[in-house]
CSV table of N, CA and C in Angstrom, one decimal:
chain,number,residue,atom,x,y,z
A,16,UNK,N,85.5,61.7,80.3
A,16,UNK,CA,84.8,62.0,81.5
A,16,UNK,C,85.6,62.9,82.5
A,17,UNK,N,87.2,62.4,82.2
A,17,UNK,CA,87.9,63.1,82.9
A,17,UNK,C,88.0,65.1,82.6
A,18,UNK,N,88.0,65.0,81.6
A,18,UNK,CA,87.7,66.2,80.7
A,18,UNK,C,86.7,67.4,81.4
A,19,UNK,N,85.5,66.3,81.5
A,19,UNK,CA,84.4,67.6,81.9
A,19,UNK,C,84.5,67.8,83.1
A,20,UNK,N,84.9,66.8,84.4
A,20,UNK,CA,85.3,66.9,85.6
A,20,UNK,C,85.9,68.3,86.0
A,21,UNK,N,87.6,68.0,85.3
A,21,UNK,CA,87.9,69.1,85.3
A,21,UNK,C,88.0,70.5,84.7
A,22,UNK,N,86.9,70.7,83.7
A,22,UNK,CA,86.6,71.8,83.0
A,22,UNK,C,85.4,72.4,84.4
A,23,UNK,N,84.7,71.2,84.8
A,23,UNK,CA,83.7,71.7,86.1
A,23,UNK,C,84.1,72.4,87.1
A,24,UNK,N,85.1,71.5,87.6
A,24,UNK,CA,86.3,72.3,89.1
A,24,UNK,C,87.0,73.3,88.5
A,25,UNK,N,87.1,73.1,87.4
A,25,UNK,CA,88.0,75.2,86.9
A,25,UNK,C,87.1,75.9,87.1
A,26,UNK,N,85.8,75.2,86.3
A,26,UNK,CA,84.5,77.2,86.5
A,26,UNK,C,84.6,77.4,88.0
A,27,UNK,N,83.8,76.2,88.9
A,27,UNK,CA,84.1,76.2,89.9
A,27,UNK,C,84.3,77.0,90.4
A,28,UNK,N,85.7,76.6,90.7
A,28,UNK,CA,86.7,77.7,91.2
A,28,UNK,C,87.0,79.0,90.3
A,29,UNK,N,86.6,79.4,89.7
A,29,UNK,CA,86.7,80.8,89.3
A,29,UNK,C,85.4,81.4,89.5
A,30,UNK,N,84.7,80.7,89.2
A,30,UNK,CA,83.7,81.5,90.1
A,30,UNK,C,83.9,81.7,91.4
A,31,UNK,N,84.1,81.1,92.6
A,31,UNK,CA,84.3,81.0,93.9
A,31,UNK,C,85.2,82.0,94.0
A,32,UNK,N,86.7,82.2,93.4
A,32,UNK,CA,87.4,83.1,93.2
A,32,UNK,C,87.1,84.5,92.9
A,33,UNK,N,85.9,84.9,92.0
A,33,UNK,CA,85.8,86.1,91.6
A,33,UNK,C,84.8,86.5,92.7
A,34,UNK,N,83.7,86.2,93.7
A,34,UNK,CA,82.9,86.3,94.7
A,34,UNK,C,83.8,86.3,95.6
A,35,UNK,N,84.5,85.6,96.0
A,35,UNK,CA,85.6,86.0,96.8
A,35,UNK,C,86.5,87.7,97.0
A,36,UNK,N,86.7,87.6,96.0
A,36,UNK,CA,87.7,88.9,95.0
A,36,UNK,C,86.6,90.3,95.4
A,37,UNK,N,85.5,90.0,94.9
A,37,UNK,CA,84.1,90.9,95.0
A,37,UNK,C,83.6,91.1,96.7
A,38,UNK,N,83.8,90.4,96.9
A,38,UNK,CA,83.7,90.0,98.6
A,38,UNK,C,84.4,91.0,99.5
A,39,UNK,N,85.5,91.3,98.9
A,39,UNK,CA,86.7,91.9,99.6
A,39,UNK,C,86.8,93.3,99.4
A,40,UNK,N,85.9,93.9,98.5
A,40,UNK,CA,86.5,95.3,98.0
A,40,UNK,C,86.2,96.1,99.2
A,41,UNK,N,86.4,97.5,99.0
A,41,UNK,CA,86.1,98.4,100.4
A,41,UNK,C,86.0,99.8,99.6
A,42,UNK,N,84.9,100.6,100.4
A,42,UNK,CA,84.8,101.8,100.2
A,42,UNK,C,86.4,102.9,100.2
A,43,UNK,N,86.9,103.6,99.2
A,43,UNK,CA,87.8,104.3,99.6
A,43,UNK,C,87.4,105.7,100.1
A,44,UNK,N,86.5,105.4,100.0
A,44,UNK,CA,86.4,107.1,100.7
A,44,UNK,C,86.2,106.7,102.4
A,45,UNK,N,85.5,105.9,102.9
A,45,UNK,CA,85.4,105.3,103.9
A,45,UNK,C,86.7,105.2,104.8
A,46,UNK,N,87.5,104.3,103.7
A,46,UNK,CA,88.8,104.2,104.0
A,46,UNK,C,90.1,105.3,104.7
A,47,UNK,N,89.6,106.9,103.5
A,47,UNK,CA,90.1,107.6,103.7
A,47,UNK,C,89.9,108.6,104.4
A,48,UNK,N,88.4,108.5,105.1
A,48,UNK,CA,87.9,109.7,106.5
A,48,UNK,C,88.3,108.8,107.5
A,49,UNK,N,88.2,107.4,107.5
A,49,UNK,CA,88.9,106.7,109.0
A,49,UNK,C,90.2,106.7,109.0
A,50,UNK,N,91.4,107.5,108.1
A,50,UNK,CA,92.5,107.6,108.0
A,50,UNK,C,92.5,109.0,108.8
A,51,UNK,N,92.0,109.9,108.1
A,51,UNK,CA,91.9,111.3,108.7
A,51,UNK,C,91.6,111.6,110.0
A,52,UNK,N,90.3,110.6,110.7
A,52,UNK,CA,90.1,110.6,112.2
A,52,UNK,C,91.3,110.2,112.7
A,53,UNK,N,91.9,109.2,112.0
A,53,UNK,CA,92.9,108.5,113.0
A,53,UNK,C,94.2,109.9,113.0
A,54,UNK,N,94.7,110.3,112.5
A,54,UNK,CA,95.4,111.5,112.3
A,54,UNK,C,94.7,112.7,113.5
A,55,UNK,N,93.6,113.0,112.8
A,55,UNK,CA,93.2,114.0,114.1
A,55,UNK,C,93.6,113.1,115.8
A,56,UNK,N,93.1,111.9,115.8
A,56,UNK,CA,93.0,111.6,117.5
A,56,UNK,C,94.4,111.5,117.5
A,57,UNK,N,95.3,111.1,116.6
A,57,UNK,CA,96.6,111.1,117.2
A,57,UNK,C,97.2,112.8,117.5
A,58,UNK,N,96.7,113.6,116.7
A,58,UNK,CA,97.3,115.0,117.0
A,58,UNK,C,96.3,115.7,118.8
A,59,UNK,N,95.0,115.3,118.2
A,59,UNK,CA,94.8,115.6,120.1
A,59,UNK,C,93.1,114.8,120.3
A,60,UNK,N,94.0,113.4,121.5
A,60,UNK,CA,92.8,112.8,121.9
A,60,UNK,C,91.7,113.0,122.1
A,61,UNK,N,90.1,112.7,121.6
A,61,UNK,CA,89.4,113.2,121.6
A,61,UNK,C,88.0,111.6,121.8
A,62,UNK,N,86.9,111.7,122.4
A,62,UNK,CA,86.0,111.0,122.6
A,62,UNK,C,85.0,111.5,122.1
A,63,UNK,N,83.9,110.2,121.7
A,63,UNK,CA,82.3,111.3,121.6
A,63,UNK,C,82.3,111.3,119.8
A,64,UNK,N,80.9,112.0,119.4
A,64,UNK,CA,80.4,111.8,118.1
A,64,UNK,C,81.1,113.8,118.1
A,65,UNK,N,81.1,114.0,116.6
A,65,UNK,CA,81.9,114.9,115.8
A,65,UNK,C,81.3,114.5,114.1
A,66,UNK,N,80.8,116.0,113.6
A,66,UNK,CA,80.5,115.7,112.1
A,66,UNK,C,81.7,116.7,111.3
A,67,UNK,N,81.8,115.7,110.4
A,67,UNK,CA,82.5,115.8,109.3
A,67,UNK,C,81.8,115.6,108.1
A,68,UNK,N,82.4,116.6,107.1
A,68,UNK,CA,81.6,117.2,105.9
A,68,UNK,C,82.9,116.9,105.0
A,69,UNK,N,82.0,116.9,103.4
A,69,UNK,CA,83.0,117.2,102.7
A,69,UNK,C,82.4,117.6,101.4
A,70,UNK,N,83.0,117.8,100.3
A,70,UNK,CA,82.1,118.5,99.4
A,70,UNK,C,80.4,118.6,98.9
A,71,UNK,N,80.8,116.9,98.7
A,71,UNK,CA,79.3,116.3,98.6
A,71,UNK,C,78.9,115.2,99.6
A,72,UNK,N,79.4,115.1,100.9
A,72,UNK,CA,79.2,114.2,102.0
A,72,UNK,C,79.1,114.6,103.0
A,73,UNK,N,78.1,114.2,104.5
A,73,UNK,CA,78.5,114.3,105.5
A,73,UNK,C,78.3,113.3,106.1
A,74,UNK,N,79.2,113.3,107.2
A,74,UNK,CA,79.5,111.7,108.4
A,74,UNK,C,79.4,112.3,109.8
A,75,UNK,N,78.7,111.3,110.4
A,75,UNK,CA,78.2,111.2,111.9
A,75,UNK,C,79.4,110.4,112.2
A,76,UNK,N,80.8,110.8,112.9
A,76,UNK,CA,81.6,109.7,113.4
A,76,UNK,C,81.9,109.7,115.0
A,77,UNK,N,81.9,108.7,115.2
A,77,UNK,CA,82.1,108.7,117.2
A,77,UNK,C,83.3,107.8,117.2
A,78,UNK,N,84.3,108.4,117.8
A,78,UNK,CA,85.3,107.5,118.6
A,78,UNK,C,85.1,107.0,120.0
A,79,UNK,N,86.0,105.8,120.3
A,79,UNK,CA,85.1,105.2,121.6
A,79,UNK,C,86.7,104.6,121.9
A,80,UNK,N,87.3,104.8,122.8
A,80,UNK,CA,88.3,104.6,123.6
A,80,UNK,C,88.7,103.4,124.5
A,81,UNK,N,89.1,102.7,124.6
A,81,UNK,CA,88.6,101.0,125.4
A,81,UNK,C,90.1,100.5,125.6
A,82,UNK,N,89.7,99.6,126.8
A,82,UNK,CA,91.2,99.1,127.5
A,82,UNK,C,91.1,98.1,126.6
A,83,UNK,N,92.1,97.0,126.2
A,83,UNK,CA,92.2,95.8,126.0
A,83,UNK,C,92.2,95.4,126.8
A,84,UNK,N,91.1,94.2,126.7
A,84,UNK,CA,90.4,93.5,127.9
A,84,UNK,C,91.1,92.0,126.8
A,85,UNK,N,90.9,90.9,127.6
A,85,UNK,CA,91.3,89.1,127.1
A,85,UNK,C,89.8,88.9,126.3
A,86,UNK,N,88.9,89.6,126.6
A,86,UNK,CA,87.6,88.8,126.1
A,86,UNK,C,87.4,90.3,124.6
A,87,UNK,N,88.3,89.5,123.4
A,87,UNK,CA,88.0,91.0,122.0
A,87,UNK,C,86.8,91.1,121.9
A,88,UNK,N,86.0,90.2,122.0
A,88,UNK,CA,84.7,90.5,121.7
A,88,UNK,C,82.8,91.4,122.3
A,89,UNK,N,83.4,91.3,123.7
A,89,UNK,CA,82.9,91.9,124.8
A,89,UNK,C,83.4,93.7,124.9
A,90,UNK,N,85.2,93.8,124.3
A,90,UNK,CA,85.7,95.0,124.4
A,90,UNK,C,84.8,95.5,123.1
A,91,UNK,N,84.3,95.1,121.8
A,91,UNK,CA,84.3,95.7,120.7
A,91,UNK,C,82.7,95.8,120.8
A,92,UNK,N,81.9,95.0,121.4
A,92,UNK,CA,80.1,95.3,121.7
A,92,UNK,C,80.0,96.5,123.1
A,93,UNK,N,81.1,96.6,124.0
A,93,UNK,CA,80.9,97.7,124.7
A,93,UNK,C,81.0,99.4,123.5
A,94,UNK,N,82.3,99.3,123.0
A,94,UNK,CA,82.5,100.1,122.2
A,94,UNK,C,81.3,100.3,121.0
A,95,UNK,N,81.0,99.5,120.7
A,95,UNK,CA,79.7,99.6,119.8
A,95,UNK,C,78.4,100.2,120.3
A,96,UNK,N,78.0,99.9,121.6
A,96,UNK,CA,77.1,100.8,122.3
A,96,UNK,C,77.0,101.6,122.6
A,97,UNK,N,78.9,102.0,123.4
A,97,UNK,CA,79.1,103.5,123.6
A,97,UNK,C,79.1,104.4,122.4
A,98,UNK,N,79.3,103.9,120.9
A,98,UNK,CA,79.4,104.5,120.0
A,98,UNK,C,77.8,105.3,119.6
A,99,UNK,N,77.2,104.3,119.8
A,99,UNK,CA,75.7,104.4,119.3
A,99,UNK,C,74.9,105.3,120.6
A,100,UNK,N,75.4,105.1,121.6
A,100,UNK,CA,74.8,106.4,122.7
A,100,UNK,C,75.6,107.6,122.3
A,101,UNK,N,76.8,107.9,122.1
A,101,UNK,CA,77.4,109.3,121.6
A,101,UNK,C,76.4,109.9,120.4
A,102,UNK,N,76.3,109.0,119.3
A,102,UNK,CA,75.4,109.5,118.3
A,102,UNK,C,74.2,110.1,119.1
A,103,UNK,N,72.8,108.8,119.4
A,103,UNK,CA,71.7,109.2,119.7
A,103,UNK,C,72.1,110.7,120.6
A,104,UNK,N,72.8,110.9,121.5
A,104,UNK,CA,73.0,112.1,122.2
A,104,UNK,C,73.2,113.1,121.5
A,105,UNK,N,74.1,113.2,120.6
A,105,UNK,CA,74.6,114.1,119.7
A,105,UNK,C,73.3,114.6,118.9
A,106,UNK,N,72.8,113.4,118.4
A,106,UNK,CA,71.3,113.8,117.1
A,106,UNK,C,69.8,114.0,118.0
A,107,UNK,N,69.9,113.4,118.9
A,107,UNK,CA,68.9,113.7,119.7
A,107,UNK,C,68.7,114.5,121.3
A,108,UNK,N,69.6,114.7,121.4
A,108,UNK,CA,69.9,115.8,122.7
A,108,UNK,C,70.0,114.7,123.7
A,109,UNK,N,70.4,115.5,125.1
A,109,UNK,CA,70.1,114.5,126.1
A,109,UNK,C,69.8,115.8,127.4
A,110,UNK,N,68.9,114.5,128.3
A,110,UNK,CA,68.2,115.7,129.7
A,110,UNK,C,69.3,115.2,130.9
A,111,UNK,N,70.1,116.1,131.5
A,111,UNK,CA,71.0,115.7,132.2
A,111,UNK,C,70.1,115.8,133.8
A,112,UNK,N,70.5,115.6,134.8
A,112,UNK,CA,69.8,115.9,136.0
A,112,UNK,C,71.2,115.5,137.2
A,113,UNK,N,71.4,116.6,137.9
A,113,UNK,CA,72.3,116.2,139.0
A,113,UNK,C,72.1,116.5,140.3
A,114,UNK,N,72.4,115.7,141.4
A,114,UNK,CA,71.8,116.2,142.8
A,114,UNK,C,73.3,115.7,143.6
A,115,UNK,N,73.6,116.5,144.6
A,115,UNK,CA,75.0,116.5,145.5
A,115,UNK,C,74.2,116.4,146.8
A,116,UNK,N,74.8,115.3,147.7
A,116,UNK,CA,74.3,115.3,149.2
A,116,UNK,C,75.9,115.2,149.8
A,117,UNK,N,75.9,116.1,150.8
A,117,UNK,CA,77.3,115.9,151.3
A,117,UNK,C,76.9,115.7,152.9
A,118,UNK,N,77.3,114.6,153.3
A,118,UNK,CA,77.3,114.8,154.4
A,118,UNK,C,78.6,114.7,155.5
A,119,UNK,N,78.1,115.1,156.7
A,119,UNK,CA,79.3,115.3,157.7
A,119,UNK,C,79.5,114.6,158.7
A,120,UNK,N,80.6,113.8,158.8
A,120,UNK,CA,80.7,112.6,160.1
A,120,UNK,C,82.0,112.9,160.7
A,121,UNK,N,81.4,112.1,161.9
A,121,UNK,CA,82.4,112.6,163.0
A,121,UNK,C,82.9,111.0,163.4
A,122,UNK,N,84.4,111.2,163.7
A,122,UNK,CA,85.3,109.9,164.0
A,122,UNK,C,85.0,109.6,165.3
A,123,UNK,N,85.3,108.5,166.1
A,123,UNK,CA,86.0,108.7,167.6
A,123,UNK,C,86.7,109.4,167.9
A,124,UNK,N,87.4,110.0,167.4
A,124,UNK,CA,89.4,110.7,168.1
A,124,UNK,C,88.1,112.5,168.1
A,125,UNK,N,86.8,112.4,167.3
A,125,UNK,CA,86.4,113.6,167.6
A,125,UNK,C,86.5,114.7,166.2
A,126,UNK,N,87.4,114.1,165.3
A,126,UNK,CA,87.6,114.7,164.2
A,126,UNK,C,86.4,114.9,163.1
A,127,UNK,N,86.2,116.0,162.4
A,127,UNK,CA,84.8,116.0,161.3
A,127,UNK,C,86.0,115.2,160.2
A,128,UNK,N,84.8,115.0,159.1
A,128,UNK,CA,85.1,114.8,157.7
A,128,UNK,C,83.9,114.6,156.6
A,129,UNK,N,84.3,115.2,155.9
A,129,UNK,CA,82.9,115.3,154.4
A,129,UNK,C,82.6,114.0,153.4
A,130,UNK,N,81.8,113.3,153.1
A,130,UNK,CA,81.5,112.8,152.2
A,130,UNK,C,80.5,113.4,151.1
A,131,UNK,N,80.8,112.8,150.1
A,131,UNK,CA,80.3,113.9,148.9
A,131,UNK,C,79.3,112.6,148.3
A,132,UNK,N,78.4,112.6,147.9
A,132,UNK,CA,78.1,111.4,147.2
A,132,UNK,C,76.9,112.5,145.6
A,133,UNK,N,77.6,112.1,144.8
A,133,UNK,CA,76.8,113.0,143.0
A,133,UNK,C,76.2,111.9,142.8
A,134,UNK,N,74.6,112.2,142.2
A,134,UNK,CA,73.9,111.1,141.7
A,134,UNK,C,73.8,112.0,140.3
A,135,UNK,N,74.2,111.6,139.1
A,135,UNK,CA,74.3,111.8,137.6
A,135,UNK,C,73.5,111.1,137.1
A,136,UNK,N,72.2,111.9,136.4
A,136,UNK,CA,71.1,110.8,135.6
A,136,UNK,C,71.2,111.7,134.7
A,137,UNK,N,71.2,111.0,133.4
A,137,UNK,CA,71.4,111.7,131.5
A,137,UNK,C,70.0,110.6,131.2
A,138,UNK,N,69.3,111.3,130.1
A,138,UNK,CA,68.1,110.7,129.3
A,138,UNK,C,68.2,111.1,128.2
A,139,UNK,N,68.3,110.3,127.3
A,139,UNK,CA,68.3,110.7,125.9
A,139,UNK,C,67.1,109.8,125.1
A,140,UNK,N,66.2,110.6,124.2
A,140,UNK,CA,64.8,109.5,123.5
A,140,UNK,C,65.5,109.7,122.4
A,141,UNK,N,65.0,108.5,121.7
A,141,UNK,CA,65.7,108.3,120.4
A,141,UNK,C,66.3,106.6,120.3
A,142,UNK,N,66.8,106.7,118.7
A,142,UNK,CA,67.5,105.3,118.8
A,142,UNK,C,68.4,105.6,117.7
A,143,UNK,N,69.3,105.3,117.3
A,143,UNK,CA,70.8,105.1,116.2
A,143,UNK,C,71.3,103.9,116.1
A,144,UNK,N,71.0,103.7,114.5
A,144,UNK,CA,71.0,102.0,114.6
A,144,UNK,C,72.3,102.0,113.2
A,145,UNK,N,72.7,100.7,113.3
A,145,UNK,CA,73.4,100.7,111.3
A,145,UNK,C,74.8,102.0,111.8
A,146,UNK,N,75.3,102.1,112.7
A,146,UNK,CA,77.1,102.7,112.6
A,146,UNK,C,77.9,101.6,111.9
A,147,UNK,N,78.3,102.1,110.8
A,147,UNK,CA,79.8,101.2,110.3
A,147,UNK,C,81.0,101.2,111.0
A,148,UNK,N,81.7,100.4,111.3
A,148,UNK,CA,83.8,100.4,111.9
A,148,UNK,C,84.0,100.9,110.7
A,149,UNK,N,84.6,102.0,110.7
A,149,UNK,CA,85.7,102.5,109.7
A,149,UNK,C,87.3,102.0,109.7
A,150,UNK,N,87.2,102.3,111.4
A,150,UNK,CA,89.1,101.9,111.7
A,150,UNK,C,88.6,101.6,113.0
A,151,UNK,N,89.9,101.1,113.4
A,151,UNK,CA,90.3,100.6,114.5
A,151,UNK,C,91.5,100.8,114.7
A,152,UNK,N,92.5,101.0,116.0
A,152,UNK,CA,93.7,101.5,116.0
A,152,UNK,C,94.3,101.3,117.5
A,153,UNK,N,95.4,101.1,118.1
A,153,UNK,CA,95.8,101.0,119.3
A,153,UNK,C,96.9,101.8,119.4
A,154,UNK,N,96.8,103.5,120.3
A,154,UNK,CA,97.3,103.7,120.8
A,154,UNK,C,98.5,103.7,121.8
A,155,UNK,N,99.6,104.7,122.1
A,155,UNK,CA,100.9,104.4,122.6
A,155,UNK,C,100.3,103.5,124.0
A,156,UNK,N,99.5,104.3,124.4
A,156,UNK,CA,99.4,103.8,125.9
A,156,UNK,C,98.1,102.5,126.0
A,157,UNK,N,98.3,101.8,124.8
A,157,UNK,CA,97.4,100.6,124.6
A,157,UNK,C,96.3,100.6,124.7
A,158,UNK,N,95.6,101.6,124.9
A,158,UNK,CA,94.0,101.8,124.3
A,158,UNK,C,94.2,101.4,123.2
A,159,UNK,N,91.9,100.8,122.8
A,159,UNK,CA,92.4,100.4,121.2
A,159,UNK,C,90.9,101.5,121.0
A,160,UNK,N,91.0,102.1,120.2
A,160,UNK,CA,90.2,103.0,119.8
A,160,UNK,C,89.3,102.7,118.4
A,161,UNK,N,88.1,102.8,118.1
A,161,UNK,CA,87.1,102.0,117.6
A,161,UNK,C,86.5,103.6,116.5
A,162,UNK,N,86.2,103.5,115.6
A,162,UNK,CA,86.0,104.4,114.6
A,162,UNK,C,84.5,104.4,114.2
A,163,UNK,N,83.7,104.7,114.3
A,163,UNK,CA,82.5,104.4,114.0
A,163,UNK,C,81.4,105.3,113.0
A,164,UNK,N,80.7,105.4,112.2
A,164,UNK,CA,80.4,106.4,111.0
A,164,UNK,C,79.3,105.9,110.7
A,165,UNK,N,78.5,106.6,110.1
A,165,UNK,CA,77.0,106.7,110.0
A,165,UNK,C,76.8,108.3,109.0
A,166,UNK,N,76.6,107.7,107.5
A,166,UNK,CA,76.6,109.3,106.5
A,166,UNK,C,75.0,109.7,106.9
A,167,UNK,N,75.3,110.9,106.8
A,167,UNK,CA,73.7,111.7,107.5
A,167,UNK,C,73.5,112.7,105.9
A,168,UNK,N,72.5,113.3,105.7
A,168,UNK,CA,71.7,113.6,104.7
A,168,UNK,C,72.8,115.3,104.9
A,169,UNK,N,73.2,115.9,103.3
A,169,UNK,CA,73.8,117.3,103.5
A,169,UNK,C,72.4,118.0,104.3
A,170,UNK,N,73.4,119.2,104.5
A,170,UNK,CA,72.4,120.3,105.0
A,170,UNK,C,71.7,121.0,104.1
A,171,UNK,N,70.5,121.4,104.3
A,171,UNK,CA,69.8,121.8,103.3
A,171,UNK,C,70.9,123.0,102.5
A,172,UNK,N,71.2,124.1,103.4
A,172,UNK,CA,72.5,125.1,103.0
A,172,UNK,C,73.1,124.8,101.7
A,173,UNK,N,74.1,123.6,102.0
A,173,UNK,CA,75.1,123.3,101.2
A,173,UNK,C,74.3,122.4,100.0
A,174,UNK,N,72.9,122.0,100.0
A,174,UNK,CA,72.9,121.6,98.8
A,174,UNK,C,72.4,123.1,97.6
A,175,UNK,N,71.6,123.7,99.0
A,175,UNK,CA,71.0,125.0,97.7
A,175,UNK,C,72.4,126.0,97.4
A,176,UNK,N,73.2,125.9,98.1
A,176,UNK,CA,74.7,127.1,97.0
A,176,UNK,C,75.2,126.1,96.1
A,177,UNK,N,75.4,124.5,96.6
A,177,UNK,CA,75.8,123.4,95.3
A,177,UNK,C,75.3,124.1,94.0
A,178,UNK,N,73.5,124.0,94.3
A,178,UNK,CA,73.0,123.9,93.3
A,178,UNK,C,72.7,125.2,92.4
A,179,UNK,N,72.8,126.4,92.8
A,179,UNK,CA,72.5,127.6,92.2
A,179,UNK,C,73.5,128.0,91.2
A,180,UNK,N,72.6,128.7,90.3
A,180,UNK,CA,72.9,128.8,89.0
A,180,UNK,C,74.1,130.1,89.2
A,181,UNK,N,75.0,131.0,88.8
A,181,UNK,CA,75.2,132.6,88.6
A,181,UNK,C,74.6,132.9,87.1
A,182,UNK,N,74.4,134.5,87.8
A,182,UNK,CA,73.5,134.9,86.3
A,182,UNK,C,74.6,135.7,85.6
């Protein structure tokens, strides 16, 4: 009895072990354009969605720049939103609108002075759903910066020279 017990708790556990094992793997290509962003932002800081291509791939990636805050989880759903507005902007345009009212006050002592007040309204339609974390990374000056990717369909272009024949 003792026998089949533990012939049971071995499969068991090797099964549990190999799902585990399987559980764990990761894209290397994935791996290796969130290595490359992180190289470009260390050579010159940069915000916002940016596409990157590569033979037979292209990627929608947005970096998103963020203080460490005590609450990690609040810092990484802000970054996730900002990530997902850089896209929709990027793939879907945005309508910007700006108005400046300045006005002019006068002190007691008799002196002027300007106030500036900018009202900044951006609209963008559309929606960008499903961005993957590629990397994540914390900068010298303790920003933690958030990697985000989304593969978009080649350009028509590059599949028709892939694909043509020479005569």
């Amino acid at each position: 009895m003792e026998q089949i017990i533990k012939k049971h708790f071995f499969l068991g556990m090797l099964l549990m072990i190999s799902t585990i094992t399987y559980a764990q793997s990761y894209n290397t290509e994935l791996n290796t354009l969130g290595q490359y962003v992180q190289r470009m932002y260390m050579n010159e800081p940069f915000e916002g969605a940016k596409v990157i291509s590569d033979v037979d791939k292209c990627y929608l990636v947005c970096l998103v720049a963020e203080s460490a805050t005590a609450n990690e989880y609040a810092t990484q759903r802000k970054a996730e939103v900002k990530a997902m507005r850089y896209a929709n902007e990027y793939l879907n345009g945005t309508q910007i609108s700006s108005n400046t009212i300045v006005y002019t006050k006068e002190t007691s002592d008799g002196y002027s002075y300007e106030e500036i007040e900018d009202f900044i309204e951006s609209r963008a339609m559309g929606y960008v759903q499903t961005m993957q974390v590629i990397s994540t990374f914390t900068t010298d000056a303790g920003k933690k910066v958030f990697v985000y990717c989304k593969e978009l369909p080649m350009p028509e272009k590059a599949k028709t020279k892939k694909g043509r024949k020479r005569k």
